[in-house]
């Protein structure tokens, strides 16, 4: 009797009230890179004592996978550790004060996938929960740090930008759009910038590099109760998709090989309860505008801005989300603002991480698939 009733319901079309739903994998194009770091550390004149080096290493996630890490050198001691507040994977090496050379070579093979939640329609499946709850792994990314203030002027800006909007996805989009419209890239800034959001908003100098601009996104999002974080990493080569808008802004290579000494790049992401982490890169919109001399309203600027909300091209690998934290073993300079560049000290004096020649490093990336 039960079987007959079920068959009758199916035949008359009443068995299912809704149409079948299809969920697409939003991690798309696969890239594989061999990424080699070569260090021959330069000891500043007058410096003496033990040399300590901390090298940021890539993490594993659903969109990037570390296939192998090999290292060799003339160090006294070297090991990989995640013993820090953020679990930032680190290769630590040291040399005694008698060392004539300080050599280290690190070779990694990493696979990355483009994250395209917007392009594949994944974001359209987001539904705002009636009650938003963030799990304990996400909650730290609602909090302030020394460089990511979320009260005072930051909160004032955030509230003004989002207005009465309550949907977290729409609030994040409003913040991204505000940054695209109001912030510019400044190539004179050292490294990737220091990402001091309170200073940026207080001075009204809405310029900087990737850490500055994407830290503004992170702070404004946290200020309106959206978990958000920077991801510090490095570009590894050409960007086939985004090169349609700029041949240089998003990364480049020759025959699949790139010197990426200056390829460090900070991205960002925000968290939607019930959905997950969503990629965003407001800073690269500003970089493309400067490189190509485009206005905010230019159709290509808007195309890039639309893509970089919910999507990333993965000619880049992420190292960590760490801000204002202590490396392990603990260096003389602590806390460290962020960890996108290698960090080293000789006798407690830091080397210049932002200058490859002064520091003594070379980064070569080769796309192997």
PDB file of C-alpha atoms in Angstrom, residues 3-273:
ATOM      1  CA  UNK A   3       4.605   1.628  -2.391  1.00  0.00           C
ATOM      2  CA  UNK A   4       1.438   2.317  -4.376  1.00  0.00           C
ATOM      3  CA  UNK A   5       0.922   5.664  -2.602  1.00  0.00           C
ATOM      4  CA  UNK A   6       4.514   6.753  -3.303  1.00  0.00           C
ATOM      5  CA  UNK A   7       4.208   5.786  -6.958  1.00  0.00           C
ATOM      6  CA  UNK A   8       0.980   7.752  -7.208  1.00  0.00           C
ATOM      7  CA  UNK A   9       2.595  10.864  -5.707  1.00  0.00           C
ATOM      8  CA  UNK A  10       5.556  10.679  -8.084  1.00  0.00           C
ATOM      9  CA  UNK A  11       3.292  10.169 -11.082  1.00  0.00           C
ATOM     10  CA  UNK A  12       1.184  13.198 -10.238  1.00  0.00           C
ATOM     11  CA  UNK A  13       4.240  15.402  -9.538  1.00  0.00           C
ATOM     12  CA  UNK A  14       3.631  15.975  -5.821  1.00  0.00           C
ATOM     13  CA  UNK A  15       6.596  14.039  -4.438  1.00  0.00           C
ATOM     14  CA  UNK A  16       9.014  17.004  -4.589  1.00  0.00           C
ATOM     15  CA  UNK A  17       7.994  20.568  -3.864  1.00  0.00           C
ATOM     16  CA  UNK A  18      11.251  22.107  -5.174  1.00  0.00           C
ATOM     17  CA  UNK A  19      13.462  21.670  -8.204  1.00  0.00           C
ATOM     18  CA  UNK A  20      16.801  19.840  -7.754  1.00  0.00           C
ATOM     19  CA  UNK A  21      19.662  22.131  -6.700  1.00  0.00           C
ATOM     20  CA  UNK A  22      23.131  22.014  -8.270  1.00  0.00           C
ATOM     21  CA  UNK A  23      26.165  23.128  -6.263  1.00  0.00           C
ATOM     22  CA  UNK A  24      29.198  23.974  -8.385  1.00  0.00           C
ATOM     23  CA  UNK A  25      32.793  23.653  -7.194  1.00  0.00           C
ATOM     24  CA  UNK A  26      33.956  27.266  -7.180  1.00  0.00           C
ATOM     25  CA  UNK A  27      37.653  26.348  -7.203  1.00  0.00           C
ATOM     26  CA  UNK A  28      38.397  26.244 -10.909  1.00  0.00           C
ATOM     27  CA  UNK A  29      41.593  26.498 -13.001  1.00  0.00           C
ATOM     28  CA  UNK A  30      44.523  24.518 -11.594  1.00  0.00           C
ATOM     29  CA  UNK A  31      48.108  25.847 -11.533  1.00  0.00           C
ATOM     30  CA  UNK A  32      51.284  24.056 -10.410  1.00  0.00           C
ATOM     31  CA  UNK A  33      54.460  25.935  -9.520  1.00  0.00           C
ATOM     32  CA  UNK A  34      57.983  25.102  -8.466  1.00  0.00           C
ATOM     33  CA  UNK A  35      58.926  27.945  -6.135  1.00  0.00           C
ATOM     34  CA  UNK A  36      62.588  28.262  -5.139  1.00  0.00           C
ATOM     35  CA  UNK A  37      63.956  30.593  -2.449  1.00  0.00           C
ATOM     36  CA  UNK A  38      67.734  31.055  -2.416  1.00  0.00           C
ATOM     37  CA  UNK A  39      69.337  32.880   0.510  1.00  0.00           C
ATOM     38  CA  UNK A  40      72.895  34.185   0.848  1.00  0.00           C
ATOM     39  CA  UNK A  41      72.305  36.535   3.747  1.00  0.00           C
ATOM     40  CA  UNK A  42      74.141  39.857   3.748  1.00  0.00           C
ATOM     41  CA  UNK A  43      75.507  40.889   7.139  1.00  0.00           C
ATOM     42  CA  UNK A  44      75.363  44.678   7.555  1.00  0.00           C
ATOM     43  CA  UNK A  45      78.647  46.424   8.236  1.00  0.00           C
ATOM     44  CA  UNK A  46      79.348  46.444  11.957  1.00  0.00           C
ATOM     45  CA  UNK A  47      76.767  43.766  12.787  1.00  0.00           C
ATOM     46  CA  UNK A  48      77.912  40.733  14.765  1.00  0.00           C
ATOM     47  CA  UNK A  49      76.438  37.781  16.588  1.00  0.00           C
ATOM     48  CA  UNK A  50      74.102  34.910  15.834  1.00  0.00           C
ATOM     49  CA  UNK A  51      72.030  35.100  12.655  1.00  0.00           C
ATOM     50  CA  UNK A  52      68.387  34.022  12.773  1.00  0.00           C
ATOM     51  CA  UNK A  53      66.131  33.663   9.734  1.00  0.00           C
ATOM     52  CA  UNK A  54      62.371  33.111   9.551  1.00  0.00           C
ATOM     53  CA  UNK A  55      60.917  32.161   6.142  1.00  0.00           C
ATOM     54  CA  UNK A  56      57.128  32.192   5.549  1.00  0.00           C
ATOM     55  CA  UNK A  57      55.840  28.963   3.986  1.00  0.00           C
ATOM     56  CA  UNK A  58      52.508  28.289   2.236  1.00  0.00           C
ATOM     57  CA  UNK A  59      49.565  26.751   4.069  1.00  0.00           C
ATOM     58  CA  UNK A  60      47.302  23.960   2.815  1.00  0.00           C
ATOM     59  CA  UNK A  61      43.642  24.670   2.107  1.00  0.00           C
ATOM     60  CA  UNK A  62      40.854  23.718  -0.271  1.00  0.00           C
ATOM     61  CA  UNK A  63      42.357  26.019  -2.937  1.00  0.00           C
ATOM     62  CA  UNK A  64      46.092  25.482  -2.488  1.00  0.00           C
ATOM     63  CA  UNK A  65      48.103  22.377  -1.729  1.00  0.00           C
ATOM     64  CA  UNK A  66      51.771  22.140  -0.804  1.00  0.00           C
ATOM     65  CA  UNK A  67      53.071  19.073  -2.618  1.00  0.00           C
ATOM     66  CA  UNK A  68      56.595  19.204  -1.214  1.00  0.00           C
ATOM     67  CA  UNK A  69      59.095  21.348   0.690  1.00  0.00           C
ATOM     68  CA  UNK A  70      62.831  20.661   0.543  1.00  0.00           C
ATOM     69  CA  UNK A  71      65.581  22.749   2.122  1.00  0.00           C
ATOM     70  CA  UNK A  72      69.349  22.616   2.495  1.00  0.00           C
ATOM     71  CA  UNK A  73      72.132  24.942   3.605  1.00  0.00           C
ATOM     72  CA  UNK A  74      75.111  25.451   5.902  1.00  0.00           C
ATOM     73  CA  UNK A  75      72.993  26.436   8.920  1.00  0.00           C
ATOM     74  CA  UNK A  76      73.616  25.188  12.451  1.00  0.00           C
ATOM     75  CA  UNK A  77      69.955  24.360  12.950  1.00  0.00           C
ATOM     76  CA  UNK A  78      66.809  24.515  10.828  1.00  0.00           C
ATOM     77  CA  UNK A  79      63.247  23.316  11.301  1.00  0.00           C
ATOM     78  CA  UNK A  80      59.664  23.973  10.233  1.00  0.00           C
ATOM     79  CA  UNK A  81      57.254  25.178  12.900  1.00  0.00           C
ATOM     80  CA  UNK A  82      53.711  26.509  13.297  1.00  0.00           C
ATOM     81  CA  UNK A  83      54.263  27.450  16.939  1.00  0.00           C
ATOM     82  CA  UNK A  84      52.719  30.917  16.931  1.00  0.00           C
ATOM     83  CA  UNK A  85      49.360  32.545  17.563  1.00  0.00           C
ATOM     84  CA  UNK A  86      48.152  32.171  13.967  1.00  0.00           C
ATOM     85  CA  UNK A  87      49.772  28.847  13.137  1.00  0.00           C
ATOM     86  CA  UNK A  88      51.783  30.589  10.415  1.00  0.00           C
ATOM     87  CA  UNK A  89      54.005  27.923   8.866  1.00  0.00           C
ATOM     88  CA  UNK A  90      57.628  29.011   9.224  1.00  0.00           C
ATOM     89  CA  UNK A  91      61.047  27.674   8.299  1.00  0.00           C
ATOM     90  CA  UNK A  92      63.499  28.818  10.966  1.00  0.00           C
ATOM     91  CA  UNK A  93      67.276  28.614  10.481  1.00  0.00           C
ATOM     92  CA  UNK A  94      70.232  29.987  12.403  1.00  0.00           C
ATOM     93  CA  UNK A  95      73.984  30.412  12.049  1.00  0.00           C
ATOM     94  CA  UNK A  96      76.568  31.111  14.760  1.00  0.00           C
ATOM     95  CA  UNK A  97      78.675  34.256  14.877  1.00  0.00           C
ATOM     96  CA  UNK A  98      81.643  32.471  13.258  1.00  0.00           C
ATOM     97  CA  UNK A  99      79.789  31.649  10.037  1.00  0.00           C
ATOM     98  CA  UNK A 100      81.499  33.029   6.932  1.00  0.00           C
ATOM     99  CA  UNK A 101      78.419  32.457   4.754  1.00  0.00           C
ATOM    100  CA  UNK A 102      74.761  32.054   5.634  1.00  0.00           C
ATOM    101  CA  UNK A 103      73.274  29.897   2.899  1.00  0.00           C
ATOM    102  CA  UNK A 104      69.835  28.356   2.557  1.00  0.00           C
ATOM    103  CA  UNK A 105      67.895  26.992  -0.411  1.00  0.00           C
ATOM    104  CA  UNK A 106      64.209  26.151  -0.154  1.00  0.00           C
ATOM    105  CA  UNK A 107      62.349  24.437  -2.993  1.00  0.00           C
ATOM    106  CA  UNK A 108      58.582  24.039  -2.875  1.00  0.00           C
ATOM    107  CA  UNK A 109      56.029  22.569  -5.256  1.00  0.00           C
ATOM    108  CA  UNK A 110      52.562  24.030  -4.801  1.00  0.00           C
ATOM    109  CA  UNK A 111      49.250  23.591  -6.583  1.00  0.00           C
ATOM    110  CA  UNK A 112      46.720  26.395  -6.557  1.00  0.00           C
ATOM    111  CA  UNK A 113      43.201  26.827  -7.915  1.00  0.00           C
ATOM    112  CA  UNK A 114      41.397  29.980  -8.960  1.00  0.00           C
ATOM    113  CA  UNK A 115      38.670  30.842  -6.448  1.00  0.00           C
ATOM    114  CA  UNK A 116      35.608  31.943  -8.387  1.00  0.00           C
ATOM    115  CA  UNK A 117      32.564  32.048  -6.130  1.00  0.00           C
ATOM    116  CA  UNK A 118      31.205  35.005  -8.045  1.00  0.00           C
ATOM    117  CA  UNK A 119      31.943  33.792 -11.561  1.00  0.00           C
ATOM    118  CA  UNK A 120      30.574  30.270 -11.006  1.00  0.00           C
ATOM    119  CA  UNK A 121      27.433  31.503  -9.269  1.00  0.00           C
ATOM    120  CA  UNK A 122      28.418  30.134  -5.882  1.00  0.00           C
ATOM    121  CA  UNK A 123      27.745  33.438  -4.119  1.00  0.00           C
ATOM    122  CA  UNK A 124      24.206  33.501  -5.490  1.00  0.00           C
ATOM    123  CA  UNK A 125      23.489  30.452  -3.319  1.00  0.00           C
ATOM    124  CA  UNK A 126      24.246  32.347  -0.110  1.00  0.00           C
ATOM    125  CA  UNK A 127      21.267  32.771   2.188  1.00  0.00           C
ATOM    126  CA  UNK A 128      21.554  34.997   5.218  1.00  0.00           C
ATOM    127  CA  UNK A 129      20.783  32.962   8.370  1.00  0.00           C
ATOM    128  CA  UNK A 130      17.990  34.182  10.618  1.00  0.00           C
ATOM    129  CA  UNK A 131      20.508  34.083  13.457  1.00  0.00           C
ATOM    130  CA  UNK A 132      24.181  34.511  12.619  1.00  0.00           C
ATOM    131  CA  UNK A 133      26.637  32.516  14.710  1.00  0.00           C
ATOM    132  CA  UNK A 134      30.380  32.372  14.095  1.00  0.00           C
ATOM    133  CA  UNK A 135      32.362  29.295  15.082  1.00  0.00           C
ATOM    134  CA  UNK A 136      35.383  29.553  17.354  1.00  0.00           C
ATOM    135  CA  UNK A 137      37.858  29.327  14.462  1.00  0.00           C
ATOM    136  CA  UNK A 138      36.333  32.421  12.874  1.00  0.00           C
ATOM    137  CA  UNK A 139      35.822  34.578  15.973  1.00  0.00           C
ATOM    138  CA  UNK A 140      39.444  35.860  16.186  1.00  0.00           C
ATOM    139  CA  UNK A 141      38.878  37.616  12.866  1.00  0.00           C
ATOM    140  CA  UNK A 142      36.254  39.855  14.447  1.00  0.00           C
ATOM    141  CA  UNK A 143      38.761  41.297  16.910  1.00  0.00           C
ATOM    142  CA  UNK A 144      41.054  44.308  16.760  1.00  0.00           C
ATOM    143  CA  UNK A 145      44.847  44.173  16.529  1.00  0.00           C
ATOM    144  CA  UNK A 146      47.412  46.954  16.852  1.00  0.00           C
ATOM    145  CA  UNK A 147      47.073  47.816  13.161  1.00  0.00           C
ATOM    146  CA  UNK A 148      43.447  46.741  12.686  1.00  0.00           C
ATOM    147  CA  UNK A 149      41.402  49.002  14.938  1.00  0.00           C
ATOM    148  CA  UNK A 150      37.634  48.507  14.778  1.00  0.00           C
ATOM    149  CA  UNK A 151      36.349  51.291  17.019  1.00  0.00           C
ATOM    150  CA  UNK A 152      36.522  55.094  16.885  1.00  0.00           C
ATOM    151  CA  UNK A 153      36.993  56.532  13.418  1.00  0.00           C
ATOM    152  CA  UNK A 154      37.069  53.059  11.834  1.00  0.00           C
ATOM    153  CA  UNK A 155      33.642  52.231  13.238  1.00  0.00           C
ATOM    154  CA  UNK A 156      32.328  55.639  12.168  1.00  0.00           C
ATOM    155  CA  UNK A 157      33.458  55.075   8.577  1.00  0.00           C
ATOM    156  CA  UNK A 158      32.109  51.518   8.494  1.00  0.00           C
ATOM    157  CA  UNK A 159      28.673  52.482   9.806  1.00  0.00           C
ATOM    158  CA  UNK A 160      28.397  55.318   7.313  1.00  0.00           C
ATOM    159  CA  UNK A 161      29.393  53.074   4.403  1.00  0.00           C
ATOM    160  CA  UNK A 162      26.940  50.242   5.109  1.00  0.00           C
ATOM    161  CA  UNK A 163      24.080  52.419   6.366  1.00  0.00           C
ATOM    162  CA  UNK A 164      21.001  50.375   7.255  1.00  0.00           C
ATOM    163  CA  UNK A 165      22.076  47.277   5.336  1.00  0.00           C
ATOM    164  CA  UNK A 166      21.936  44.095   7.447  1.00  0.00           C
ATOM    165  CA  UNK A 167      22.904  41.413   4.929  1.00  0.00           C
ATOM    166  CA  UNK A 168      26.625  40.604   5.475  1.00  0.00           C
ATOM    167  CA  UNK A 169      27.279  39.900   1.785  1.00  0.00           C
ATOM    168  CA  UNK A 170      25.763  43.215   0.754  1.00  0.00           C
ATOM    169  CA  UNK A 171      27.642  45.046   3.525  1.00  0.00           C
ATOM    170  CA  UNK A 172      30.935  43.560   2.323  1.00  0.00           C
ATOM    171  CA  UNK A 173      30.108  44.600  -1.243  1.00  0.00           C
ATOM    172  CA  UNK A 174      29.421  48.176  -0.111  1.00  0.00           C
ATOM    173  CA  UNK A 175      32.797  48.297   1.667  1.00  0.00           C
ATOM    174  CA  UNK A 176      34.602  46.956  -1.418  1.00  0.00           C
ATOM    175  CA  UNK A 177      32.836  49.485  -3.650  1.00  0.00           C
ATOM    176  CA  UNK A 178      33.708  52.346  -1.289  1.00  0.00           C
ATOM    177  CA  UNK A 179      37.393  51.379  -1.332  1.00  0.00           C
ATOM    178  CA  UNK A 180      37.419  51.051  -5.125  1.00  0.00           C
ATOM    179  CA  UNK A 181      35.915  54.522  -5.421  1.00  0.00           C
ATOM    180  CA  UNK A 182      37.981  56.290  -2.763  1.00  0.00           C
ATOM    181  CA  UNK A 183      41.408  54.645  -2.399  1.00  0.00           C
ATOM    182  CA  UNK A 184      44.440  54.792  -4.681  1.00  0.00           C
ATOM    183  CA  UNK A 185      47.721  52.939  -4.986  1.00  0.00           C
ATOM    184  CA  UNK A 186      50.931  54.743  -4.026  1.00  0.00           C
ATOM    185  CA  UNK A 187      54.032  53.047  -5.427  1.00  0.00           C
ATOM    186  CA  UNK A 188      56.323  55.105  -3.180  1.00  0.00           C
ATOM    187  CA  UNK A 189      55.171  53.133  -0.110  1.00  0.00           C
ATOM    188  CA  UNK A 190      57.767  50.731   1.309  1.00  0.00           C
ATOM    189  CA  UNK A 191      57.097  47.038   0.747  1.00  0.00           C
ATOM    190  CA  UNK A 192      53.381  46.313   0.782  1.00  0.00           C
ATOM    191  CA  UNK A 193      52.621  49.060   3.322  1.00  0.00           C
ATOM    192  CA  UNK A 194      52.091  48.788   7.069  1.00  0.00           C
ATOM    193  CA  UNK A 195      48.291  48.509   7.007  1.00  0.00           C
ATOM    194  CA  UNK A 196      47.673  50.991   9.835  1.00  0.00           C
ATOM    195  CA  UNK A 197      43.977  51.558   9.198  1.00  0.00           C
ATOM    196  CA  UNK A 198      43.325  54.097  11.943  1.00  0.00           C
ATOM    197  CA  UNK A 199      46.184  56.265  10.629  1.00  0.00           C
ATOM    198  CA  UNK A 200      44.944  56.007   7.042  1.00  0.00           C
ATOM    199  CA  UNK A 201      41.407  57.084   7.921  1.00  0.00           C
ATOM    200  CA  UNK A 202      42.464  59.741  10.445  1.00  0.00           C
ATOM    201  CA  UNK A 203      44.901  61.466   8.085  1.00  0.00           C
ATOM    202  CA  UNK A 204      42.547  61.156   5.138  1.00  0.00           C
ATOM    203  CA  UNK A 205      45.446  60.007   2.968  1.00  0.00           C
ATOM    204  CA  UNK A 206      43.528  57.201   1.299  1.00  0.00           C
ATOM    205  CA  UNK A 207      46.531  55.792  -0.529  1.00  0.00           C
ATOM    206  CA  UNK A 208      48.948  52.933  -0.133  1.00  0.00           C
ATOM    207  CA  UNK A 209      49.811  49.482  -1.344  1.00  0.00           C
ATOM    208  CA  UNK A 210      48.084  46.141  -0.955  1.00  0.00           C
ATOM    209  CA  UNK A 211      48.440  45.712   2.820  1.00  0.00           C
ATOM    210  CA  UNK A 212      47.182  49.259   3.370  1.00  0.00           C
ATOM    211  CA  UNK A 213      44.175  48.978   1.084  1.00  0.00           C
ATOM    212  CA  UNK A 214      43.106  45.439   1.933  1.00  0.00           C
ATOM    213  CA  UNK A 215      43.613  46.094   5.649  1.00  0.00           C
ATOM    214  CA  UNK A 216      41.093  48.919   5.310  1.00  0.00           C
ATOM    215  CA  UNK A 217      38.637  46.368   3.923  1.00  0.00           C
ATOM    216  CA  UNK A 218      39.370  43.990   6.808  1.00  0.00           C
ATOM    217  CA  UNK A 219      39.006  46.628   9.524  1.00  0.00           C
ATOM    218  CA  UNK A 220      35.804  48.113   8.108  1.00  0.00           C
ATOM    219  CA  UNK A 221      34.282  44.635   7.761  1.00  0.00           C
ATOM    220  CA  UNK A 222      35.177  43.650  11.326  1.00  0.00           C
ATOM    221  CA  UNK A 223      33.756  46.944  12.568  1.00  0.00           C
ATOM    222  CA  UNK A 224      30.314  45.932  11.241  1.00  0.00           C
ATOM    223  CA  UNK A 225      30.558  42.372  12.587  1.00  0.00           C
ATOM    224  CA  UNK A 226      31.818  40.596   9.477  1.00  0.00           C
ATOM    225  CA  UNK A 227      34.829  38.338  10.122  1.00  0.00           C
ATOM    226  CA  UNK A 228      37.617  39.295   7.735  1.00  0.00           C
ATOM    227  CA  UNK A 229      41.355  38.764   7.406  1.00  0.00           C
ATOM    228  CA  UNK A 230      44.342  39.540   5.234  1.00  0.00           C
ATOM    229  CA  UNK A 231      46.268  36.742   3.570  1.00  0.00           C
ATOM    230  CA  UNK A 232      49.937  37.500   3.027  1.00  0.00           C
ATOM    231  CA  UNK A 233      51.508  35.720   0.085  1.00  0.00           C
ATOM    232  CA  UNK A 234      53.356  36.125  -3.193  1.00  0.00           C
ATOM    233  CA  UNK A 235      52.552  36.177  -6.907  1.00  0.00           C
ATOM    234  CA  UNK A 236      54.143  33.281  -8.770  1.00  0.00           C
ATOM    235  CA  UNK A 237      53.723  34.192 -12.418  1.00  0.00           C
ATOM    236  CA  UNK A 238      51.442  35.360 -15.183  1.00  0.00           C
ATOM    237  CA  UNK A 239      47.702  35.923 -14.744  1.00  0.00           C
ATOM    238  CA  UNK A 240      46.065  34.595 -17.940  1.00  0.00           C
ATOM    239  CA  UNK A 241      42.584  35.828 -17.037  1.00  0.00           C
ATOM    240  CA  UNK A 242      43.392  39.232 -15.557  1.00  0.00           C
ATOM    241  CA  UNK A 243      46.098  40.034 -18.112  1.00  0.00           C
ATOM    242  CA  UNK A 244      43.256  41.021 -20.428  1.00  0.00           C
ATOM    243  CA  UNK A 245      43.040  44.188 -18.322  1.00  0.00           C
ATOM    244  CA  UNK A 246      46.743  44.742 -17.568  1.00  0.00           C
ATOM    245  CA  UNK A 247      49.885  42.971 -18.734  1.00  0.00           C
ATOM    246  CA  UNK A 248      51.801  43.904 -15.579  1.00  0.00           C
ATOM    247  CA  UNK A 249      49.504  44.687 -12.645  1.00  0.00           C
ATOM    248  CA  UNK A 250      48.535  41.122 -11.770  1.00  0.00           C
ATOM    249  CA  UNK A 251      51.812  39.280 -12.359  1.00  0.00           C
ATOM    250  CA  UNK A 252      53.953  38.260 -15.314  1.00  0.00           C
ATOM    251  CA  UNK A 253      56.396  35.592 -16.483  1.00  0.00           C
ATOM    252  CA  UNK A 254      58.532  34.705 -19.486  1.00  0.00           C
ATOM    253  CA  UNK A 255      58.139  31.164 -20.783  1.00  0.00           C
ATOM    254  CA  UNK A 256      56.532  30.230 -17.475  1.00  0.00           C
ATOM    255  CA  UNK A 257      59.465  31.452 -15.362  1.00  0.00           C
ATOM    256  CA  UNK A 258      59.405  34.539 -13.149  1.00  0.00           C
ATOM    257  CA  UNK A 259      61.745  36.308 -10.769  1.00  0.00           C
ATOM    258  CA  UNK A 260      59.315  37.182  -7.979  1.00  0.00           C
ATOM    259  CA  UNK A 261      61.629  39.002  -5.555  1.00  0.00           C
ATOM    260  CA  UNK A 262      59.099  41.835  -5.510  1.00  0.00           C
ATOM    261  CA  UNK A 263      55.988  39.712  -5.959  1.00  0.00           C
ATOM    262  CA  UNK A 264      54.718  39.855  -2.374  1.00  0.00           C
ATOM    263  CA  UNK A 265      51.004  40.588  -2.317  1.00  0.00           C
ATOM    264  CA  UNK A 266      48.405  40.818   0.437  1.00  0.00           C
ATOM    265  CA  UNK A 267      44.868  39.698  -0.366  1.00  0.00           C
ATOM    266  CA  UNK A 268      41.774  39.588   1.839  1.00  0.00           C
ATOM    267  CA  UNK A 269      38.720  37.472   2.501  1.00  0.00           C
ATOM    268  CA  UNK A 270      35.554  37.747   4.555  1.00  0.00           C
ATOM    269  CA  UNK A 271      33.379  35.115   6.173  1.00  0.00           C
ATOM    270  CA  UNK A 272      29.689  34.457   5.596  1.00  0.00           C
ATOM    271  CA  UNK A 273      28.017  32.317   8.251  1.00  0.00           C
TER     272      UNK A 273
END
